[in-house]
Amino acid sequence: MKKILAVIALTCLFLTSCSDSNSDANSKSANQKGLGTSAHDLLSEDKFDSMIIEVVYVEGYEPSATAITNFKNFLTSRINKSGGITIEKRAIPSPGNASYTDAQIIAIENANRIFYNDGSQIAVWAFFADAKSSKDTDTSVILGTAYRNTSFVIYENTVKKLSGGLNRPSTTVLETTVMSHEFGHILGLTNAGTVMQSDHEDANHKRHCNVSSCLMYWESESGSNLFGGNIPQLDAQCIADLQANGGK
């Protein structure tokens, strides 16, 4: 039997919609920048004192309520937002794809995203897909990708297939881990927009922590600690990085 390697991916994409008017495009441009460029704004209260996370999922692929609660607790523990963190969820019909390319993921965001930075509130988009990534292979699958400064995708169909069974992590644990890991990239970890306070980037897996027990370790979602129901946490070095960039 082939061993399937689950991967949490990191991608920088710079595509925007050509159909937007100039004023509309300008209002969205702050949320269409490179990965990690808004880390300080997300972590601190210097510019934004509240956050809204727009969770959009294909019908039938909603993340569990417990995973959403775990995810929000993770954010609250690391982000300074005295005005609070709001999570807005809604479903959309399936686009009917057997797999998703990066361009298709961006097109879905461009067509469906409602919330953008507004006043003192910063906005984040999260899409839960009903099919796999087009980059999956026979031996490697992608569970999630952070691809813009305030955008990430979770391949929920793949997450469900790799969880909830014998010798597999629970779906809630895997969902929580992948969501938190992807948001860690949006927060600039590791060495992806938030300056490292010590040298802990994995030389063989850039933008990931070299501590195997850390949430930001490249293979954290498939580690044995998940089977016991434990969600990986950020290690002291990643926490120090976030604190130096305005976080808790």
PDB file of C-alpha atoms in Angstrom:
ATOM      1  CA  MET A   1       0.000   0.000   0.000  1.00  0.00           C
ATOM      2  CA  LYS A   2       1.363   3.424  -0.912  1.00  0.00           C
ATOM      3  CA  LYS A   3       1.884   5.899   1.880  1.00  0.00           C
ATOM      4  CA  ILE A   4       0.014   9.136   1.196  1.00  0.00           C
ATOM      5  CA  LEU A   5       1.814  12.234   2.417  1.00  0.00           C
ATOM      6  CA  ALA A   6      -0.554  14.990   3.490  1.00  0.00           C
ATOM      7  CA  VAL A   7       0.817  18.444   2.834  1.00  0.00           C
ATOM      8  CA  ILE A   8      -0.186  21.867   4.067  1.00  0.00           C
ATOM      9  CA  ALA A   9       0.939  24.118   1.260  1.00  0.00           C
ATOM     10  CA  LEU A  10       2.232  27.666   1.077  1.00  0.00           C
ATOM     11  CA  THR A  11       1.631  29.612  -2.103  1.00  0.00           C
ATOM     12  CA  CYS A  12       2.088  33.231  -3.124  1.00  0.00           C
ATOM     13  CA  LEU A  13      -0.324  34.318  -5.845  1.00  0.00           C
ATOM     14  CA  PHE A  14      -0.854  37.750  -7.304  1.00  0.00           C
ATOM     15  CA  LEU A  15      -3.920  37.436  -9.525  1.00  0.00           C
ATOM     16  CA  THR A  16      -6.767  39.942  -9.533  1.00  0.00           C
ATOM     17  CA  SER A  17     -10.006  40.188 -11.419  1.00  0.00           C
ATOM     18  CA  CYS A  18      -9.869  42.162 -14.665  1.00  0.00           C
ATOM     19  CA  SER A  19     -13.598  42.898 -14.543  1.00  0.00           C
ATOM     20  CA  ASP A  20     -13.526  45.110 -11.439  1.00  0.00           C
ATOM     21  CA  SER A  21     -14.083  48.825 -11.827  1.00  0.00           C
ATOM     22  CA  ASN A  22     -11.188  51.019 -10.705  1.00  0.00           C
ATOM     23  CA  SER A  23     -12.904  52.087  -7.475  1.00  0.00           C
ATOM     24  CA  ASP A  24     -14.009  48.551  -6.674  1.00  0.00           C
ATOM     25  CA  ALA A  25     -10.561  47.156  -7.399  1.00  0.00           C
ATOM     26  CA  ASN A  26      -8.965  49.789  -5.168  1.00  0.00           C
ATOM     27  CA  SER A  27     -11.254  48.887  -2.273  1.00  0.00           C
ATOM     28  CA  LYS A  28     -10.207  45.233  -2.594  1.00  0.00           C
ATOM     29  CA  SER A  29      -6.516  45.705  -3.329  1.00  0.00           C
ATOM     30  CA  ALA A  30      -5.494  45.748   0.338  1.00  0.00           C
ATOM     31  CA  ASN A  31      -6.725  42.149   0.590  1.00  0.00           C
ATOM     32  CA  GLN A  32      -5.037  40.979  -2.602  1.00  0.00           C
ATOM     33  CA  LYS A  33      -1.385  41.328  -1.683  1.00  0.00           C
ATOM     34  CA  GLY A  34       1.407  38.846  -1.162  1.00  0.00           C
ATOM     35  CA  LEU A  35       1.351  36.294   1.623  1.00  0.00           C
ATOM     36  CA  GLY A  36       2.662  37.628   4.934  1.00  0.00           C
ATOM     37  CA  THR A  37       2.478  41.308   3.987  1.00  0.00           C
ATOM     38  CA  SER A  38      -0.384  41.979   6.426  1.00  0.00           C
ATOM     39  CA  ALA A  39       1.074  40.022   9.341  1.00  0.00           C
ATOM     40  CA  HIS A  40       1.609  43.075  11.549  1.00  0.00           C
ATOM     41  CA  ASP A  41      -1.869  44.440  10.793  1.00  0.00           C
ATOM     42  CA  LEU A  42      -3.414  41.097  11.686  1.00  0.00           C
ATOM     43  CA  LEU A  43      -1.398  40.667  14.883  1.00  0.00           C
ATOM     44  CA  SER A  44      -1.473  44.172  16.316  1.00  0.00           C
ATOM     45  CA  GLU A  45      -3.999  46.932  16.989  1.00  0.00           C
ATOM     46  CA  ASP A  46      -1.935  49.656  15.379  1.00  0.00           C
ATOM     47  CA  LYS A  47      -4.366  49.955  12.462  1.00  0.00           C
ATOM     48  CA  PHE A  48      -7.165  47.417  13.017  1.00  0.00           C
ATOM     49  CA  ASP A  49      -8.755  46.622  16.391  1.00  0.00           C
ATOM     50  CA  SER A  50     -11.200  43.973  15.125  1.00  0.00           C
ATOM     51  CA  MET A  51     -11.217  41.133  12.610  1.00  0.00           C
ATOM     52  CA  ILE A  52     -13.842  39.354  10.558  1.00  0.00           C
ATOM     53  CA  ILE A  53     -13.197  35.942   9.034  1.00  0.00           C
ATOM     54  CA  GLU A  54     -15.448  35.004   6.144  1.00  0.00           C
ATOM     55  CA  VAL A  55     -15.778  31.221   6.104  1.00  0.00           C
ATOM     56  CA  VAL A  56     -17.364  30.100   2.842  1.00  0.00           C
ATOM     57  CA  TYR A  57     -17.876  26.401   2.222  1.00  0.00           C
ATOM     58  CA  VAL A  58     -19.372  24.305  -0.527  1.00  0.00           C
ATOM     59  CA  GLU A  59     -22.696  22.823   0.573  1.00  0.00           C
ATOM     60  CA  GLY A  60     -22.027  19.626   2.512  1.00  0.00           C
ATOM     61  CA  TYR A  61     -18.447  20.581   3.392  1.00  0.00           C
ATOM     62  CA  GLU A  62     -18.937  22.850   6.382  1.00  0.00           C
ATOM     63  CA  PRO A  63     -16.138  22.629   8.978  1.00  0.00           C
ATOM     64  CA  SER A  64     -17.266  21.317  12.350  1.00  0.00           C
ATOM     65  CA  ALA A  65     -18.466  23.785  14.967  1.00  0.00           C
ATOM     66  CA  THR A  66     -15.843  22.503  17.395  1.00  0.00           C
ATOM     67  CA  ALA A  67     -13.045  23.080  14.887  1.00  0.00           C
ATOM     68  CA  ILE A  68     -14.255  26.648  14.310  1.00  0.00           C
ATOM     69  CA  THR A  69     -14.305  27.252  18.071  1.00  0.00           C
ATOM     70  CA  ASN A  70     -10.798  25.789  18.424  1.00  0.00           C
ATOM     71  CA  PHE A  71      -9.591  27.960  15.545  1.00  0.00           C
ATOM     72  CA  LYS A  72     -11.064  31.120  17.070  1.00  0.00           C
ATOM     73  CA  ASN A  73      -9.485  30.287  20.424  1.00  0.00           C
ATOM     74  CA  PHE A  74      -6.110  29.902  18.697  1.00  0.00           C
ATOM     75  CA  LEU A  75      -6.473  33.322  17.092  1.00  0.00           C
ATOM     76  CA  THR A  76      -7.623  34.974  20.306  1.00  0.00           C
ATOM     77  CA  SER A  77      -4.563  33.632  22.105  1.00  0.00           C
ATOM     78  CA  ARG A  78      -2.133  35.193  19.604  1.00  0.00           C
ATOM     79  CA  ILE A  79      -3.828  38.246  18.080  1.00  0.00           C
ATOM     80  CA  ASN A  80      -4.441  41.665  19.643  1.00  0.00           C
ATOM     81  CA  LYS A  81      -7.977  42.638  18.641  1.00  0.00           C
ATOM     82  CA  SER A  82      -9.847  44.285  21.531  1.00  0.00           C
ATOM     83  CA  GLY A  83     -12.834  44.819  19.241  1.00  0.00           C
ATOM     84  CA  GLY A  84     -13.149  41.053  18.841  1.00  0.00           C
ATOM     85  CA  ILE A  85     -12.867  38.376  16.187  1.00  0.00           C
ATOM     86  CA  THR A  86     -16.048  37.557  14.265  1.00  0.00           C
ATOM     87  CA  ILE A  87     -16.507  34.459  12.112  1.00  0.00           C
ATOM     88  CA  GLU A  88     -19.224  34.626   9.441  1.00  0.00           C
ATOM     89  CA  LYS A  89     -20.127  31.313   7.772  1.00  0.00           C
ATOM     90  CA  ARG A  90     -22.183  30.636   4.683  1.00  0.00           C
ATOM     91  CA  ALA A  91     -22.581  27.958   2.013  1.00  0.00           C
ATOM     92  CA  ILE A  92     -22.312  28.207  -1.760  1.00  0.00           C
ATOM     93  CA  PRO A  93     -23.325  25.653  -4.410  1.00  0.00           C
ATOM     94  CA  SER A  94     -20.652  23.344  -5.721  1.00  0.00           C
ATOM     95  CA  PRO A  95     -18.759  24.703  -8.743  1.00  0.00           C
ATOM     96  CA  GLY A  96     -18.722  21.108  -9.994  1.00  0.00           C
ATOM     97  CA  ASN A  97     -14.959  20.711 -10.157  1.00  0.00           C
ATOM     98  CA  ALA A  98     -13.213  17.354  -9.842  1.00  0.00           C
ATOM     99  CA  SER A  99     -10.181  19.285  -8.586  1.00  0.00           C
ATOM    100  CA  TYR A 100      -9.157  22.902  -8.091  1.00  0.00           C
ATOM    101  CA  THR A 101      -6.304  24.806  -9.673  1.00  0.00           C
ATOM    102  CA  ASP A 102      -4.838  27.873  -7.943  1.00  0.00           C
ATOM    103  CA  ALA A 103      -6.504  30.076 -10.559  1.00  0.00           C
ATOM    104  CA  GLN A 104      -9.909  28.501  -9.880  1.00  0.00           C
ATOM    105  CA  ILE A 105      -9.542  29.052  -6.134  1.00  0.00           C
ATOM    106  CA  ILE A 106      -8.795  32.720  -6.728  1.00  0.00           C
ATOM    107  CA  ALA A 107     -11.712  33.043  -9.158  1.00  0.00           C
ATOM    108  CA  ILE A 108     -14.076  31.640  -6.515  1.00  0.00           C
ATOM    109  CA  GLU A 109     -12.810  34.158  -3.985  1.00  0.00           C
ATOM    110  CA  ASN A 110     -13.130  37.036  -6.444  1.00  0.00           C
ATOM    111  CA  ALA A 111     -16.712  36.035  -7.275  1.00  0.00           C
ATOM    112  CA  ASN A 112     -17.921  35.307  -3.740  1.00  0.00           C
ATOM    113  CA  ARG A 113     -15.943  37.327  -1.223  1.00  0.00           C
ATOM    114  CA  ILE A 114     -18.028  39.971   0.546  1.00  0.00           C
ATOM    115  CA  PHE A 115     -15.847  41.266   3.380  1.00  0.00           C
ATOM    116  CA  TYR A 116     -12.776  43.413   2.785  1.00  0.00           C
ATOM    117  CA  ASN A 117     -10.830  45.682   5.131  1.00  0.00           C
ATOM    118  CA  ASP A 118     -13.187  48.392   6.327  1.00  0.00           C
ATOM    119  CA  GLY A 119     -12.259  51.155   8.744  1.00  0.00           C
ATOM    120  CA  SER A 120     -10.733  49.574  11.833  1.00  0.00           C
ATOM    121  CA  GLN A 121     -11.764  46.027  10.853  1.00  0.00           C
ATOM    122  CA  ILE A 122      -9.451  43.707   8.926  1.00  0.00           C
ATOM    123  CA  ALA A 123     -11.007  40.907   6.890  1.00  0.00           C
ATOM    124  CA  VAL A 124      -9.871  37.373   6.072  1.00  0.00           C
ATOM    125  CA  TRP A 125     -11.316  34.884   3.551  1.00  0.00           C
ATOM    126  CA  ALA A 126     -11.374  31.114   4.088  1.00  0.00           C
ATOM    127  CA  PHE A 127     -12.800  28.711   1.492  1.00  0.00           C
ATOM    128  CA  PHE A 128     -13.637  25.058   2.215  1.00  0.00           C
ATOM    129  CA  ALA A 129     -13.554  23.138  -1.045  1.00  0.00           C
ATOM    130  CA  ASP A 130     -15.499  20.036  -2.041  1.00  0.00           C
ATOM    131  CA  ALA A 131     -12.725  18.555  -4.196  1.00  0.00           C
ATOM    132  CA  LYS A 132      -8.999  18.005  -4.076  1.00  0.00           C
ATOM    133  CA  SER A 133      -6.167  20.240  -5.189  1.00  0.00           C
ATOM    134  CA  SER A 134      -5.071  19.791  -8.796  1.00  0.00           C
ATOM    135  CA  LYS A 135      -1.531  19.434  -7.413  1.00  0.00           C
ATOM    136  CA  ASP A 136      -2.307  16.177  -5.590  1.00  0.00           C
ATOM    137  CA  THR A 137      -0.356  13.112  -6.696  1.00  0.00           C
ATOM    138  CA  ASP A 138      -0.538   9.392  -5.966  1.00  0.00           C
ATOM    139  CA  THR A 139       1.770   9.874  -2.967  1.00  0.00           C
ATOM    140  CA  SER A 140       1.126  13.450  -1.826  1.00  0.00           C
ATOM    141  CA  VAL A 141      -2.028  15.466  -1.170  1.00  0.00           C
ATOM    142  CA  ILE A 142      -2.561  19.087  -0.198  1.00  0.00           C
ATOM    143  CA  LEU A 143      -4.868  19.812   2.737  1.00  0.00           C
ATOM    144  CA  GLY A 144      -4.724  23.596   2.652  1.00  0.00           C
ATOM    145  CA  THR A 145      -2.980  26.562   1.090  1.00  0.00           C
ATOM    146  CA  ALA A 146      -2.414  30.139   2.249  1.00  0.00           C
ATOM    147  CA  TYR A 147      -2.130  32.121  -0.965  1.00  0.00           C
ATOM    148  CA  ARG A 148      -2.732  35.832  -0.293  1.00  0.00           C
ATOM    149  CA  ASN A 149      -2.193  38.200   2.629  1.00  0.00           C
ATOM    150  CA  THR A 150      -5.738  37.530   3.888  1.00  0.00           C
ATOM    151  CA  SER A 151      -6.827  34.396   2.026  1.00  0.00           C
ATOM    152  CA  PHE A 152      -6.557  30.653   2.451  1.00  0.00           C
ATOM    153  CA  VAL A 153      -8.268  27.490   1.221  1.00  0.00           C
ATOM    154  CA  ILE A 154      -8.913  24.206   3.004  1.00  0.00           C
ATOM    155  CA  TYR A 155      -9.456  21.137   0.827  1.00  0.00           C
ATOM    156  CA  GLU A 156     -12.201  19.832   3.093  1.00  0.00           C
ATOM    157  CA  ASN A 157     -12.988  16.877   0.861  1.00  0.00           C
ATOM    158  CA  THR A 158      -9.413  15.636   1.327  1.00  0.00           C
ATOM    159  CA  VAL A 159      -9.421  16.429   5.053  1.00  0.00           C
ATOM    160  CA  LYS A 160     -12.530  14.285   5.525  1.00  0.00           C
ATOM    161  CA  LYS A 161     -11.038  11.410   3.541  1.00  0.00           C
ATOM    162  CA  LEU A 162      -7.887  11.381   5.686  1.00  0.00           C
ATOM    163  CA  SER A 163      -9.599  11.602   9.062  1.00  0.00           C
ATOM    164  CA  GLY A 164     -12.213  10.009  11.269  1.00  0.00           C
ATOM    165  CA  GLY A 165     -11.272   6.375  10.702  1.00  0.00           C
ATOM    166  CA  LEU A 166      -9.134   3.713  12.309  1.00  0.00           C
ATOM    167  CA  ASN A 167      -5.548   4.896  12.874  1.00  0.00           C
ATOM    168  CA  ARG A 168      -6.482   8.348  11.651  1.00  0.00           C
ATOM    169  CA  PRO A 169      -6.851  11.663  13.480  1.00  0.00           C
ATOM    170  CA  SER A 170     -10.355  12.885  14.216  1.00  0.00           C
ATOM    171  CA  THR A 171     -11.845  15.194  11.600  1.00  0.00           C
ATOM    172  CA  THR A 172     -12.108  17.995  14.156  1.00  0.00           C
ATOM    173  CA  VAL A 173      -8.438  17.701  15.116  1.00  0.00           C
ATOM    174  CA  LEU A 174      -7.306  17.678  11.492  1.00  0.00           C
ATOM    175  CA  GLU A 175      -9.582  20.602  10.550  1.00  0.00           C
ATOM    176  CA  THR A 176      -8.346  22.655  13.497  1.00  0.00           C
ATOM    177  CA  THR A 177      -4.703  21.863  12.735  1.00  0.00           C
ATOM    178  CA  VAL A 178      -4.910  22.753   9.056  1.00  0.00           C
ATOM    179  CA  MET A 179      -6.866  25.984   9.643  1.00  0.00           C
ATOM    180  CA  SER A 180      -4.490  27.133  12.360  1.00  0.00           C
ATOM    181  CA  HIS A 181      -1.411  26.174  10.333  1.00  0.00           C
ATOM    182  CA  GLU A 182      -2.606  28.105   7.280  1.00  0.00           C
ATOM    183  CA  PHE A 183      -3.410  31.134   9.393  1.00  0.00           C
ATOM    184  CA  GLY A 184       0.070  30.855  10.861  1.00  0.00           C
ATOM    185  CA  HIS A 185       1.408  31.426   7.346  1.00  0.00           C
ATOM    186  CA  ILE A 186      -0.864  34.450   6.941  1.00  0.00           C
ATOM    187  CA  LEU A 187       0.621  35.736  10.204  1.00  0.00           C
ATOM    188  CA  GLY A 188       4.032  35.510   8.547  1.00  0.00           C
ATOM    189  CA  LEU A 189       5.303  32.203   9.943  1.00  0.00           C
ATOM    190  CA  THR A 190       7.905  30.954   9.507  1.00  0.00           C
ATOM    191  CA  ASN A 191      10.129  33.685   8.032  1.00  0.00           C
ATOM    192  CA  ALA A 192       7.261  34.515   5.673  1.00  0.00           C
ATOM    193  CA  GLY A 193       6.653  38.147   6.583  1.00  0.00           C
ATOM    194  CA  THR A 194       7.211  38.026  10.347  1.00  0.00           C
ATOM    195  CA  VAL A 195      10.887  38.385  11.185  1.00  0.00           C
ATOM    196  CA  MET A 196      12.420  35.439  13.019  1.00  0.00           C
ATOM    197  CA  GLN A 197      13.836  36.231  16.459  1.00  0.00           C
ATOM    198  CA  SER A 198      15.961  33.084  16.259  1.00  0.00           C
ATOM    199  CA  ASP A 199      16.981  30.786  13.427  1.00  0.00           C
ATOM    200  CA  HIS A 200      14.293  28.082  13.305  1.00  0.00           C
ATOM    201  CA  GLU A 201      13.255  27.879   9.655  1.00  0.00           C
ATOM    202  CA  ASP A 202      13.434  24.350   8.236  1.00  0.00           C
ATOM    203  CA  ALA A 203      16.186  24.426   5.615  1.00  0.00           C
ATOM    204  CA  ASN A 204      14.509  21.667   3.626  1.00  0.00           C
ATOM    205  CA  HIS A 205      10.953  23.036   3.886  1.00  0.00           C
ATOM    206  CA  LYS A 206      11.069  26.811   3.622  1.00  0.00           C
ATOM    207  CA  ARG A 207       8.548  28.905   5.563  1.00  0.00           C
ATOM    208  CA  HIS A 208       8.125  26.114   8.123  1.00  0.00           C
ATOM    209  CA  CYS A 209       9.483  25.660  11.633  1.00  0.00           C
ATOM    210  CA  ASN A 210      12.196  23.059  12.205  1.00  0.00           C
ATOM    211  CA  VAL A 211      10.703  21.911  15.543  1.00  0.00           C
ATOM    212  CA  SER A 212       8.814  18.682  14.848  1.00  0.00           C
ATOM    213  CA  SER A 213       6.229  19.246  17.595  1.00  0.00           C
ATOM    214  CA  CYS A 214       5.364  22.780  16.413  1.00  0.00           C
ATOM    215  CA  LEU A 215       2.132  23.653  14.624  1.00  0.00           C
ATOM    216  CA  MET A 216       4.229  25.199  11.853  1.00  0.00           C
ATOM    217  CA  TYR A 217       6.278  22.058  11.219  1.00  0.00           C
ATOM    218  CA  TRP A 218       5.771  21.080   7.589  1.00  0.00           C
ATOM    219  CA  GLU A 219       4.299  17.673   8.429  1.00  0.00           C
ATOM    220  CA  SER A 220       2.459  18.634  11.611  1.00  0.00           C
ATOM    221  CA  GLU A 221      -0.947  17.539  10.358  1.00  0.00           C
ATOM    222  CA  SER A 222       0.172  13.928   9.860  1.00  0.00           C
ATOM    223  CA  GLY A 223       2.210  13.529  13.056  1.00  0.00           C
ATOM    224  CA  SER A 224       1.484  10.784  15.571  1.00  0.00           C
ATOM    225  CA  ASN A 225       0.360  13.340  18.156  1.00  0.00           C
ATOM    226  CA  LEU A 226      -2.825  13.875  16.145  1.00  0.00           C
ATOM    227  CA  PHE A 227      -3.893  10.291  16.650  1.00  0.00           C
ATOM    228  CA  GLY A 228      -4.090  10.923  20.370  1.00  0.00           C
ATOM    229  CA  GLY A 229      -6.438  13.826  19.808  1.00  0.00           C
ATOM    230  CA  ASN A 230      -3.887  16.553  20.481  1.00  0.00           C
ATOM    231  CA  ILE A 231      -3.693  19.597  18.230  1.00  0.00           C
ATOM    232  CA  PRO A 232      -0.084  20.782  17.704  1.00  0.00           C
ATOM    233  CA  GLN A 233       0.739  24.118  19.321  1.00  0.00           C
ATOM    234  CA  LEU A 234       3.157  26.840  18.286  1.00  0.00           C
ATOM    235  CA  ASP A 235       6.589  26.366  19.791  1.00  0.00           C
ATOM    236  CA  ALA A 236       8.312  29.082  21.838  1.00  0.00           C
ATOM    237  CA  GLN A 237      10.312  30.373  18.855  1.00  0.00           C
ATOM    238  CA  CYS A 238       7.236  30.914  16.663  1.00  0.00           C
ATOM    239  CA  ILE A 239       5.437  32.609  19.557  1.00  0.00           C
ATOM    240  CA  ALA A 240       8.427  34.921  20.067  1.00  0.00           C
ATOM    241  CA  ASP A 241       8.295  35.854  16.380  1.00  0.00           C
ATOM    242  CA  LEU A 242       4.601  36.766  16.601  1.00  0.00           C
ATOM    243  CA  GLN A 243       5.069  38.759  19.798  1.00  0.00           C
ATOM    244  CA  ALA A 244       7.864  40.781  18.230  1.00  0.00           C
ATOM    245  CA  ASN A 245       5.521  41.654  15.346  1.00  0.00           C
ATOM    246  CA  GLY A 246       2.643  42.893  17.472  1.00  0.00           C
ATOM    247  CA  GLY A 247       1.001  39.664  18.613  1.00  0.00           C
ATOM    248  CA  LYS A 248       0.508  38.019  22.003  1.00  0.00           C
TER     249      LYS A 248
END
